[in-house]
Amino acid sequence: MVLYPSRTPLVVGRASAREEKGFTVAKKQFALNTTPHEAEIGEVTLQFKPEVMGDEFLDNYGRIQETSKKLDIDLSDMGSVDLSKIRETKQSLKVFLAHLMLPDSAEVFARWEVRVGQKTVSSHPDPDEAHEAAEGRKNAEVIDAGMSLPDRVLVELLEWVVELYGGGGSRPTGSSSGSAQASPSPGMPGKAASRSRGSTSTRGR
């Protein structure tokens, strides 16, 4: 079977000639999400990117796996982990999740501020950046000014985005007449149900 790239226009005469020689011209439409996914947590609705392109998801998820492995943490059972270990992992989780959100939601969800006294001198999406900015400033401290969530909600959000972007969710990867299920990938199972073809939502419990 010969597949013609969509960027190459088909000439009628040429297509007819190929058909005479027994070639089959295949055509398939692939849909892309265009509506942000939504996670409703209490009174706050966080919007996630409709699609994540390239290695953006895998690269960021790999960092979380590395952190949890170093600290000997089971991401599916964070409630049983030592508090000091959870703190570092939670920061990595928040940074990872924020990378998948739209800018306004990311700023609400994960933000670290450098404060001197009662004055905020800078704001950062990553705690490491905030600590670097605080170095050399007298009496400066780094404050987690993002959303404060229970461990179980963070884990549920992680499971949900793995389902959405990791290949285990109901992403519209088939033809426009119906969305095909993508092949499941290694990771934790998701729990969110699809609210519509373009947007899915999960609620904090």
Tab-separated table of C-alpha atoms in Angstrom, residues 11-138:
chain	number	residue	atom	x	y	z
A	11	VAL	CA	-2.734	15.029	-9.701
A	12	VAL	CA	-5.848	13.452	-11.226
A	13	GLY	CA	-4.036	12.043	-14.238
A	14	ARG	CA	-1.266	10.597	-12.126
A	15	ALA	CA	-3.703	9.042	-9.650
A	16	SER	CA	-5.628	7.401	-12.484
A	17	ALA	CA	-2.431	5.973	-13.919
A	18	ARG	CA	-1.506	4.465	-10.574
A	19	GLU	CA	-4.964	2.981	-10.165
A	20	GLU	CA	-4.613	1.311	-13.574
A	21	LYS	CA	-1.434	-0.344	-12.362
A	22	GLY	CA	-3.168	-1.727	-9.274
A	23	PHE	CA	-2.116	0.862	-6.690
A	24	THR	CA	-4.576	1.714	-3.911
A	25	VAL	CA	-4.765	5.284	-2.698
A	26	ALA	CA	-5.517	5.332	1.047
A	27	LYS	CA	-7.149	8.237	2.833
A	28	LYS	CA	-7.673	8.601	6.579
A	29	GLN	CA	-8.572	11.632	8.647
A	30	PHE	CA	-6.963	12.162	12.065
A	31	ALA	CA	-8.556	14.449	14.646
A	32	LEU	CA	-6.695	16.640	17.122
A	33	ASN	CA	-8.037	17.974	20.382
A	34	THR	CA	-8.546	21.724	20.250
A	35	THR	CA	-10.479	22.258	23.489
A	36	PRO	CA	-8.507	22.373	26.764
A	37	HIS	CA	-9.028	19.546	29.239
A	38	GLU	CA	-10.368	20.714	32.609
A	39	ALA	CA	-9.657	19.559	36.141
A	40	GLU	CA	-12.147	20.930	38.669
A	41	ILE	CA	-10.681	21.044	42.160
A	42	GLY	CA	-13.025	22.635	44.651
A	43	GLU	CA	-13.887	26.072	43.290
A	44	VAL	CA	-10.878	26.174	40.966
A	45	THR	CA	-10.871	24.914	37.364
A	46	LEU	CA	-7.436	24.155	35.939
A	47	GLN	CA	-7.119	24.010	32.158
A	48	PHE	CA	-4.685	21.630	30.495
A	49	LYS	CA	-3.299	21.770	26.968
A	50	PRO	CA	-5.525	20.057	24.373
A	51	GLU	CA	-2.539	18.175	22.960
A	52	VAL	CA	1.099	17.798	23.991
A	53	MET	CA	3.499	17.634	21.064
A	54	GLY	CA	6.810	15.823	20.639
A	55	ASP	CA	8.716	14.642	23.707
A	56	GLU	CA	7.316	17.319	26.015
A	57	PHE	CA	5.291	14.822	28.056
A	58	LEU	CA	7.862	12.013	28.189
A	59	ASP	CA	10.772	14.307	29.076
A	60	ASN	CA	8.944	15.890	31.984
A	61	TYR	CA	7.459	12.627	33.240
A	62	GLY	CA	10.921	11.073	33.147
A	63	ARG	CA	12.144	13.693	35.625
A	64	ILE	CA	9.447	12.677	38.110
A	65	GLN	CA	10.343	9.022	37.753
A	66	GLU	CA	14.009	9.824	38.376
A	67	THR	CA	13.169	11.821	41.506
A	68	SER	CA	10.885	9.125	42.921
A	69	LYS	CA	13.462	6.417	42.202
A	70	LYS	CA	16.236	8.325	43.987
A	71	LEU	CA	14.029	8.839	47.029
A	72	ASP	CA	12.606	5.289	46.910
A	73	ILE	CA	9.049	6.613	46.631
A	74	ASP	CA	6.011	4.785	45.320
A	75	LEU	CA	4.005	7.449	43.475
A	76	SER	CA	0.844	5.374	43.814
A	77	ASP	CA	1.093	5.357	47.628
A	78	MET	CA	2.390	8.769	48.654
A	79	GLY	CA	0.380	8.681	51.877
A	80	SER	CA	2.792	6.144	53.340
A	81	VAL	CA	5.986	8.002	52.416
A	82	ASP	CA	8.140	9.974	54.844
A	83	LEU	CA	7.090	13.644	54.945
A	84	SER	CA	10.547	14.971	54.082
A	85	LYS	CA	10.615	12.808	50.947
A	86	ILE	CA	7.094	13.781	49.938
A	87	ARG	CA	7.982	17.478	50.034
A	88	GLU	CA	10.608	17.143	47.303
A	89	THR	CA	8.463	14.832	45.210
A	90	LYS	CA	5.417	17.094	45.498
A	91	GLN	CA	7.417	19.984	44.097
A	92	SER	CA	8.460	17.854	41.116
A	93	LEU	CA	4.859	16.746	40.623
A	94	LYS	CA	3.576	20.316	40.672
A	95	VAL	CA	6.196	21.492	38.168
A	96	PHE	CA	5.399	18.546	35.886
A	97	LEU	CA	1.642	19.150	36.010
A	98	ALA	CA	2.060	22.909	35.504
A	99	HIS	CA	4.042	22.290	32.295
A	100	LEU	CA	0.943	20.622	30.866
A	101	MET	CA	-1.417	23.461	31.820
A	102	LEU	CA	-2.354	26.620	30.006
A	103	PRO	CA	-0.348	29.638	31.281
A	104	ASP	CA	-3.057	31.185	33.499
A	105	SER	CA	-3.763	27.869	35.242
A	106	ALA	CA	-0.074	27.037	35.581
A	107	GLU	CA	0.578	30.337	37.360
A	108	VAL	CA	-2.190	29.629	39.872
A	109	PHE	CA	-1.176	26.009	40.406
A	110	ALA	CA	2.621	26.197	40.693
A	111	ARG	CA	4.312	29.431	41.732
A	112	TRP	CA	7.235	30.106	44.052
A	113	GLU	CA	7.873	33.642	45.234
A	114	VAL	CA	11.055	35.225	46.517
A	115	ARG	CA	10.163	37.503	49.403
A	116	VAL	CA	12.179	39.926	51.455
A	117	GLY	CA	10.163	40.775	54.514
A	118	GLN	CA	6.604	41.356	53.289
A	119	LYS	CA	7.693	42.300	49.774
A	120	THR	CA	7.612	39.868	46.840
A	121	VAL	CA	10.634	40.587	44.663
A	122	SER	CA	10.130	37.868	42.039
A	123	SER	CA	7.869	34.968	41.064
A	124	HIS	CA	8.928	31.676	39.439
A	125	PRO	CA	7.288	28.513	38.004
A	126	ASP	CA	10.054	26.312	39.404
A	127	PRO	CA	11.371	26.178	43.013
A	128	ASP	CA	14.969	25.764	41.821
A	129	GLU	CA	14.721	29.005	39.823
A	130	ALA	CA	13.275	30.737	42.878
A	131	HIS	CA	16.125	29.565	45.126
A	132	GLU	CA	18.691	30.737	42.565
A	133	ALA	CA	17.008	34.140	42.464
A	134	ALA	CA	17.049	34.312	46.266
A	135	GLU	CA	20.777	33.665	46.504
A	136	GLY	CA	22.718	36.772	47.442
A	137	ARG	CA	19.632	38.619	48.691
A	138	LYS	CA	19.753	39.442	52.370
